[in-house]
XYZ file of C-alpha atoms in Angstrom:
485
model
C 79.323 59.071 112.918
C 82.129 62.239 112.894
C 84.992 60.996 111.089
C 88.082 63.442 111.265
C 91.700 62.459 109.041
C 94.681 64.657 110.436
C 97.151 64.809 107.064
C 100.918 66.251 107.832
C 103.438 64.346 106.633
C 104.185 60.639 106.539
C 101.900 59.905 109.522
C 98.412 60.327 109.045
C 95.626 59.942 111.696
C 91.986 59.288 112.026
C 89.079 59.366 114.374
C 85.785 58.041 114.422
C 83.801 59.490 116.917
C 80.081 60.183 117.977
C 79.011 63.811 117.691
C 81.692 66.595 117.666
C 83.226 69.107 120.122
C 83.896 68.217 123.565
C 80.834 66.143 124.292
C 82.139 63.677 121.392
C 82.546 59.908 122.368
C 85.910 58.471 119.973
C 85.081 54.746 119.048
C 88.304 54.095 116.751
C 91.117 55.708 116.235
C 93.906 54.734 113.858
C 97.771 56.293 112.938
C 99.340 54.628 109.854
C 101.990 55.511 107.569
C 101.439 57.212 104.229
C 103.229 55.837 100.972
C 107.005 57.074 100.776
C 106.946 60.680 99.393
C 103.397 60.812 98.576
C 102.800 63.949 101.763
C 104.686 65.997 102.381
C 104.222 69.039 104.579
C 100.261 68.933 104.522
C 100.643 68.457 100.504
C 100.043 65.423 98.716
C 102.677 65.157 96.097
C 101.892 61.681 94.486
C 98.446 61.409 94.253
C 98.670 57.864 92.433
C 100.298 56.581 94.997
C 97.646 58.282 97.965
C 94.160 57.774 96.444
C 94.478 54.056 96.850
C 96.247 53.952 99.438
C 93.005 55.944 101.065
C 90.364 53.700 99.229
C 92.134 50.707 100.683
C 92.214 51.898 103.836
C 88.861 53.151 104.412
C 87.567 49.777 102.784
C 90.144 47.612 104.474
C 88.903 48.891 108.449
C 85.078 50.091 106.771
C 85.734 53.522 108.090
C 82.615 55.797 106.888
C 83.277 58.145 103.876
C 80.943 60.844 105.000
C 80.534 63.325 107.412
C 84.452 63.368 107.499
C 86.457 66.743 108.446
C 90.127 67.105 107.168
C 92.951 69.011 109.028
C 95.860 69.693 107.289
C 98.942 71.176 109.123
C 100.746 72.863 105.988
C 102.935 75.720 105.792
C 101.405 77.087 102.818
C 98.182 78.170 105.672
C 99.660 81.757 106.961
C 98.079 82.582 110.541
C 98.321 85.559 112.501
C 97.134 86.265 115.710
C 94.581 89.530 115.508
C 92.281 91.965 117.790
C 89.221 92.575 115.675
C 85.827 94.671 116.808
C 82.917 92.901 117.885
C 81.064 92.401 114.605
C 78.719 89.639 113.106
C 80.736 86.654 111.132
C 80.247 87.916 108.116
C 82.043 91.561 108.849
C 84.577 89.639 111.134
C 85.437 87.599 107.546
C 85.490 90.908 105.826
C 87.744 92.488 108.412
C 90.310 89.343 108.747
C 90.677 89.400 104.587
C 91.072 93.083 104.544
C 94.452 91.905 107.462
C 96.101 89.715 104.876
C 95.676 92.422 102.078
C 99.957 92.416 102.421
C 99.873 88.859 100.648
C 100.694 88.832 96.990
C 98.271 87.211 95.355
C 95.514 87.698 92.751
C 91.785 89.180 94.329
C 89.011 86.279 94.706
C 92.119 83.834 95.040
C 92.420 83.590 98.991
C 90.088 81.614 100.980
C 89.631 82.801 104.975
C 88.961 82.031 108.287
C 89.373 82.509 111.928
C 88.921 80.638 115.030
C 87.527 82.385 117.732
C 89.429 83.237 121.378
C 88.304 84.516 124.477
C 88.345 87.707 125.279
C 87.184 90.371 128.115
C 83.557 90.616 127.957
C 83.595 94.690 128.359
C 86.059 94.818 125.775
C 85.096 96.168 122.613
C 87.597 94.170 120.887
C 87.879 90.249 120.762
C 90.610 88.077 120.295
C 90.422 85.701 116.655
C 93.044 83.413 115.214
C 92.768 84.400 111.313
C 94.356 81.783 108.437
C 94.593 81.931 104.733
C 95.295 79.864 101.894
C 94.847 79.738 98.162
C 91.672 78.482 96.734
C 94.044 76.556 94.492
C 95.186 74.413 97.464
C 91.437 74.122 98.459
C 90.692 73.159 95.056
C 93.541 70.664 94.807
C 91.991 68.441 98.185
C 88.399 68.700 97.366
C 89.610 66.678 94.045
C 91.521 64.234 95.415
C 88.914 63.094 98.416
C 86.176 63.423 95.809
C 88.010 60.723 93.525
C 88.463 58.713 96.581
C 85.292 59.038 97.513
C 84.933 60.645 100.393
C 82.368 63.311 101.456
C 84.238 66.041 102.889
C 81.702 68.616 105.432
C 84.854 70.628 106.490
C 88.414 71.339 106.139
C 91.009 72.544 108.804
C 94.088 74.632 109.860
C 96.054 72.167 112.127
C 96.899 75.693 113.973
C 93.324 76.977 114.364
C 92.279 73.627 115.829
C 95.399 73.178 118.191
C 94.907 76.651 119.353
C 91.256 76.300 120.276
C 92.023 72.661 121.770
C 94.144 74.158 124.456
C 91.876 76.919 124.843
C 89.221 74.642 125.981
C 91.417 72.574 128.113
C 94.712 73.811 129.614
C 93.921 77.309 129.531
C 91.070 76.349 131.765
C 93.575 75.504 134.175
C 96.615 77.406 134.093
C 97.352 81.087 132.377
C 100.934 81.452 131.874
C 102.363 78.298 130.063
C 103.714 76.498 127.283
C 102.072 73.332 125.016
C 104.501 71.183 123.110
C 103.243 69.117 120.723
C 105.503 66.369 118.816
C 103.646 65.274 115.632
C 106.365 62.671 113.723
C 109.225 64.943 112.980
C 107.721 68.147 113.797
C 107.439 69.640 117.163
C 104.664 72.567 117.818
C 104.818 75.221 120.462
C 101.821 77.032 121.707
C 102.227 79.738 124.029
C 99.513 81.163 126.295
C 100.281 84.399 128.232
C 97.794 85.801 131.265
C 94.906 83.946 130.011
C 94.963 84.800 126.617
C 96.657 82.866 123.282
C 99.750 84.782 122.363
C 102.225 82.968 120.445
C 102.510 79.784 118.005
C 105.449 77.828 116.134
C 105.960 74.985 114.358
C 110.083 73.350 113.637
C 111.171 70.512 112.283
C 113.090 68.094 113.740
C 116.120 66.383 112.380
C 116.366 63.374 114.550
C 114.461 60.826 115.172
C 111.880 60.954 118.477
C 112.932 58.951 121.050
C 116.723 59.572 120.987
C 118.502 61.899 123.337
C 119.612 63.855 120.303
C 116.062 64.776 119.484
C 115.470 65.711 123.626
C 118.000 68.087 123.099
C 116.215 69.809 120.271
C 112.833 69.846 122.468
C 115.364 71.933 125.316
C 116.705 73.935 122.468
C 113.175 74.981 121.726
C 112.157 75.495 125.035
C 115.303 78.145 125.259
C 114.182 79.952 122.298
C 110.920 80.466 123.756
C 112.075 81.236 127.180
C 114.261 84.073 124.634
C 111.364 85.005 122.863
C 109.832 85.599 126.079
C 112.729 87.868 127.344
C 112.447 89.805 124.387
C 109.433 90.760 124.223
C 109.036 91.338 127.816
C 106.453 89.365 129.087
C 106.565 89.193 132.997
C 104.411 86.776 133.462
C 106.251 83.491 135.124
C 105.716 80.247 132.993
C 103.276 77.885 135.307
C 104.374 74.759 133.284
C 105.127 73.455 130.288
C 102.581 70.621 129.023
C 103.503 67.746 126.539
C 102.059 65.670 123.914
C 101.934 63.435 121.171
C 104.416 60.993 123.112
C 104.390 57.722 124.227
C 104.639 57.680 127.875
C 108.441 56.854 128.113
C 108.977 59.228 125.779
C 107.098 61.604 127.795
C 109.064 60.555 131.126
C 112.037 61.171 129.093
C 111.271 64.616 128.266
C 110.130 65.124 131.364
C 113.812 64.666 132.823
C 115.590 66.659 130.021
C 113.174 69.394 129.896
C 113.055 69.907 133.477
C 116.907 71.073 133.622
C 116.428 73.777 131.085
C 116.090 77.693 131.106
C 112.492 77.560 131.946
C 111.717 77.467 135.411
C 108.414 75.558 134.923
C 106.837 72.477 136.257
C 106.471 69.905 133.315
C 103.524 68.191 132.756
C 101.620 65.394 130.261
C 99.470 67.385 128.146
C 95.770 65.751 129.364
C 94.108 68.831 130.618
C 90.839 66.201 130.509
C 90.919 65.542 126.931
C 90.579 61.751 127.620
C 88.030 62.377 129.831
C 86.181 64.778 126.770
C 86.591 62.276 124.171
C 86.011 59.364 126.718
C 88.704 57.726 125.062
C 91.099 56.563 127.851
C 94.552 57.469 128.192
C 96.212 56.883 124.868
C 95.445 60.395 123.406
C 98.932 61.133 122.494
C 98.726 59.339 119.189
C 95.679 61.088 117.723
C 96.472 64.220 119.161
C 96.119 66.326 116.534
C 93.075 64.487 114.905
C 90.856 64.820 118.641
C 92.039 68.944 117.960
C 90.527 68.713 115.023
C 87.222 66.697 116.521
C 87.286 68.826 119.544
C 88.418 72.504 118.418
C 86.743 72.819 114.832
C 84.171 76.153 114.270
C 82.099 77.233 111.692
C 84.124 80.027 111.637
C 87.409 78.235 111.545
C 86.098 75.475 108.558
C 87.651 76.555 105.412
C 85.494 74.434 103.149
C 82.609 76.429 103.780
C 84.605 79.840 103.464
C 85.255 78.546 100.191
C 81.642 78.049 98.918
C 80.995 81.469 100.847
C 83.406 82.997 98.851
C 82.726 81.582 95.816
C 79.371 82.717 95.512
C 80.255 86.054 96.604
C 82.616 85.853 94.168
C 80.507 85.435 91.366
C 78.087 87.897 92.422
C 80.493 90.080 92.416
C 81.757 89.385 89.190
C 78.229 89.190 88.233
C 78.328 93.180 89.228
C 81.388 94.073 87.797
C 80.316 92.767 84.471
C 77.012 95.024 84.982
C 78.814 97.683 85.939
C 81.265 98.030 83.175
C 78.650 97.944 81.001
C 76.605 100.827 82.575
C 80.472 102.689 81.946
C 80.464 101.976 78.482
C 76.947 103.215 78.173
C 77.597 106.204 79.816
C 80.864 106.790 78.152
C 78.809 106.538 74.621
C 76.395 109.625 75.861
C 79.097 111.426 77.112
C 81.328 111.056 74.197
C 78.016 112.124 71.835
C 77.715 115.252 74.369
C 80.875 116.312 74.118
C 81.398 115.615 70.491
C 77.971 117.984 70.217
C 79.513 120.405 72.676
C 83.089 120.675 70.613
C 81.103 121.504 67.493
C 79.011 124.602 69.544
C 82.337 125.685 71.069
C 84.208 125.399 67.557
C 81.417 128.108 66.686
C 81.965 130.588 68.690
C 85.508 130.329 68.801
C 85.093 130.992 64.952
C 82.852 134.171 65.675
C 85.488 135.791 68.583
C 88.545 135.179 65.846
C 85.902 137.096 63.595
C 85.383 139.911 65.771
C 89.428 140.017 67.228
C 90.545 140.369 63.381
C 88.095 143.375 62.732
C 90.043 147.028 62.075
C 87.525 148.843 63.641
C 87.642 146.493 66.702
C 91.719 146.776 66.692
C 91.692 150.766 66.619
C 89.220 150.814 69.377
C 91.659 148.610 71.516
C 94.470 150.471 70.522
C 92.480 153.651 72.270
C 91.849 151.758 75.304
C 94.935 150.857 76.016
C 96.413 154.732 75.240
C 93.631 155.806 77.896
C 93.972 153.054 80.470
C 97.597 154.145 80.540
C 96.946 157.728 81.172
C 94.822 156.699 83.890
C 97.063 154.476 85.816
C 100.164 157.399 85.327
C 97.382 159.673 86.993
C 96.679 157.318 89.664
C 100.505 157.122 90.730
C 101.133 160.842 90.989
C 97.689 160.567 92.876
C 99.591 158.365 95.133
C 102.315 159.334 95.423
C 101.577 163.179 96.180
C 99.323 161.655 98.789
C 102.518 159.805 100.201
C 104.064 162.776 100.618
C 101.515 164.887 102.187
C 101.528 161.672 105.064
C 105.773 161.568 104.880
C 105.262 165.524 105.635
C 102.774 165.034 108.412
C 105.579 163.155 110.044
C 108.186 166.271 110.502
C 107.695 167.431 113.901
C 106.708 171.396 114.412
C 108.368 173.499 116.801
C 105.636 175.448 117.891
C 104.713 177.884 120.674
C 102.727 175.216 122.441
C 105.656 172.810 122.213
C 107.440 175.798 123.979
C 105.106 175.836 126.709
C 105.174 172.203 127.615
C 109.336 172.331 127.789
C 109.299 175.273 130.047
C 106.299 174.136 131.658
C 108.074 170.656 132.382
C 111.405 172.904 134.141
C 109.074 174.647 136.547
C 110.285 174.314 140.205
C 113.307 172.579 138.784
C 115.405 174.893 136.716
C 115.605 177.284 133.709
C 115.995 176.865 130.417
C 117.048 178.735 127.189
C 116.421 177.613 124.108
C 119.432 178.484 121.731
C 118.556 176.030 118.262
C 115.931 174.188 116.382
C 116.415 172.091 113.202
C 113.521 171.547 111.624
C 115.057 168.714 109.324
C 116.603 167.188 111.842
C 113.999 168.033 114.936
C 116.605 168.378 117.168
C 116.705 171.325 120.241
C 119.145 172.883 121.733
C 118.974 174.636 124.948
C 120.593 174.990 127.940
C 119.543 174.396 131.806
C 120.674 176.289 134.718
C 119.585 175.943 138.097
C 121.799 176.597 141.718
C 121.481 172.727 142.367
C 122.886 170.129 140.301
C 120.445 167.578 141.850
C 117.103 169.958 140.192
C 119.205 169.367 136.737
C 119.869 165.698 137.001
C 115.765 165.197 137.601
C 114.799 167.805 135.311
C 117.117 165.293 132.695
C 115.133 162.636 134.166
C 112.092 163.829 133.968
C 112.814 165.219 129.928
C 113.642 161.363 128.860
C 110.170 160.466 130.280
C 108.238 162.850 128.147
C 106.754 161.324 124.840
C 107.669 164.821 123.204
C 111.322 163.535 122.375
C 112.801 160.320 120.315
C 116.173 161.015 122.692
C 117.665 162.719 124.819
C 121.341 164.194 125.073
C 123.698 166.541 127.098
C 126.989 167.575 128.062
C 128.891 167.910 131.123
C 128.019 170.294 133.603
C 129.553 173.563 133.924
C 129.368 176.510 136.947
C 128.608 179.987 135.889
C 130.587 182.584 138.216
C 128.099 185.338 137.341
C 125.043 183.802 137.913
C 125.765 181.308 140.456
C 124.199 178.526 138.639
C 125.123 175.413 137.127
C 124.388 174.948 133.313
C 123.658 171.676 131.163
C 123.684 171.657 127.334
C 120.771 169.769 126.488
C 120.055 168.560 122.345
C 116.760 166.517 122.519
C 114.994 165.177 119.209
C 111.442 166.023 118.667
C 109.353 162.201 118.561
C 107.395 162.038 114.816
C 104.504 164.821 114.208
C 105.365 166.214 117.263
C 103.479 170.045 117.145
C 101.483 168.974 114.593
């Protein structure tokens, strides 16, 4: 016999069922208010007023005390929706407590899990819902159930179990929608977008259920998510919006209210075949969260044995650590004694070079090298820089006879020239070109500015000589570097 006890706030439910998971068969099922105070959101704050209030209970209706599995819906369990690689569970653990590395709290102190989602089978990537908690608040539960005396085999994330339970049913059916849950004075949104889980919330409500005030808050809710939605800019069209944990006029109710809102959405009763699953008839609504709990619990997802997991890794690895600082210390000892050794060798020879450096005969012997090493590096620059000038010389262009040759050669059939000037500091020519046709000069002047003898090339206006018949150009052209040369 599977026993499961949903804890939230003042409500509490519990199952008794035959096997677990979807092929479980619920044979009681009872809802019943905790003492005043004594829960509150998931944690029990007055534990001398819950233990016997538990012992009496289970006694009172002979409810079995083993084989029981506790969800808790409690803020202090921080869930996140993540894409991990396909790994075994143990690397999948790894990888989810490596995700909530951002929370502040002590290594060794967090206890993991995830629930499992499903994803695209070529995908290399799957879909988990990860959750964390302190051990401490782990810790705190397995002593109070243990002083009641009940055997605990598993504890749960309300969220993990929710998430999978509409997974398994509604999801089957629909892909774009939204599950409401109303648990006592909270109300719990799960979101599901193109087949896959994408978003979950949890609000408290400040009236009570069954009131039109507290129908409003279920369409304010409903607005936020149809916001959210916008936001974020999912496309997808909302198929319907399923509700639970509400008597039936309750449900009709909501139906009515909900129905009018931003979400264009069919609403529906949140069934999905869950009675059918748990062959309990059509009261689910109650027990709601306890059949999530019966129906969506994983190994993966059971924080109780994530504890134990992580416990004994935990003291293994403490276990190493200890080993390990020893093997420092050891190591530190031989290296301290080798270095210790080593300062005394180098202390040596440091005394031996301050030996030598303080010797006259040593000093006058540096004081030559230094007196010749100068010499030699005076002799090197004149070296150099008498070879920089022999190159700065090589770049003076020459006016020689076989530069001559290639400027008259370059006016044949064009026009004459005379050379009047050369400057050799300068490289710059002077001559002057006559021909009968100006048109021969202007592509003789052409023809000069082409020629990789000159840098530039210059000349005056054109003037007519009576005598000759000719027109004449000035031309000054400078000679391009070690030109002649």
């Amino acid at each position: 016999m599977s026993v499961v006890i949903y804890i939230s706030g003042k409500q509490l439910q519990i199952i008794c069922a035959k096997g677990v998971g979807q092929k479980a068969k619920v044979t009681d099922a009872y809802v019943v208010e905790t003492p005043e105070g004594s829960v509150i959101n998931g944690t029990v704050m007055d534990t001398e007023a819950f233990i016997p209030f538990m012992k009496d209970l289970f006694a009172q209706n002979k409810i079995p005390t083993k084989d029981v599995s506790l969800v808790i819906n409690s803020r202090k369990i921080a869930g996140k929706n993540l894409d991990v690689p396909v790994m075994n569970a143990s690397k999948t653990l790894d990888y989810v407590t490596r995700e909530f590395s951002e929370i502040d709290r002590e290594e060794g102190e967090g206890v993991f899990c995830y629930t499992t989602l499903k994803s695209d089978k070529n995908s290399k990537l799957r879909k988990v819902y990860a959750e964390t908690v302190s051990r401490g608040f782990i810790q705190e539960y397995m002593g109070i159930f243990s002083e009641i005396g009940i055997q605990l085999k598993g504890i749960y994330s309300s969220e993990g179990v929710l998430i999978k339970l509409v997974e398994l049913t509604a999801a089957e059916l629909r892909k774009t929608f939204v599950v409401q849950v109303a648990d006592d004075n909270l109300l719990t949104s799960v979101v599901w977008v193109n087949g896959s889980f994408y978003y979950y919330s949890s609000q408290r409500c400040f009236q009570d259920i069954g009131t039109p005030e507290y129908f409003d808050e279920c369409s304010r809710s409903i607005g936020q998510l149809s916001q959210f939605m916008k936001a974020n800019q999912i496309e997808y069209p909302v198929e319907t919006i399923y509700i639970g944990g509400m008597t039936a006029e309750n449900a009709d109710y909501y139906l009515h209210t909900v129905a009018n809102g931003e979400m264009d959405a069919g609403v529906e009763i949140f069934d999905c075949g869950i009675s059918l699953n748990a062959q309990m008839g059509k009261d689910v609504h109650s027990v709601l969260m306890a059949l999530a709990g019966l129906i969506g619990q994983e190994k993966e997802s059971n924080l109780l044995t994530n504890y134990s997991v992580q416990k004994s890794s935990t003291s293994g690895q403490l276990r190493k650590r200890i080993f390990l600082v020893g093997s420092v210390f050891a190591v530190m000892i031989l290296l301290f004694a080798a270095s210790f050794a080593w300062k005394l060798s180098v202390q040596r020879q440091l005394e031996n070079i301050e030996f030598e450096n303080t010797d006259p005969m040593k000093q006058a012997q540096l004081m030559d090298y230094e007196l010749f090493s100068y010499e030699v590096r005076m002799t090197g620059n004149q070296l150099k820089s008498m070879q920089n000038i022999g190159q700065y010389i090589e770049t003076y262009p020459v006016f020689t006879s076989d530069v001559i040759s290639k400027l008259e050669d370059s006016a044949e059939g064009y026009a004459e020239i005379e050379i009047s000037s050369f400057d050799a500091i300068s490289g710059v020519i002077q001559f002057t070109v006559s021909a009968e046709e100006v048109e021969d000069i202007n592509q003789y002047i052409a023809k000069l500015m082409e020629m990789d003898l000159f840098n530039s090339v210059d000349y005056t206006g054109y003037s007519y000589n009576d005598s000759e018949g000719t027109w004449d150009v000035h031309v000054s052209c400078i000679l391009a570097e070690g030109v002649g040369r």
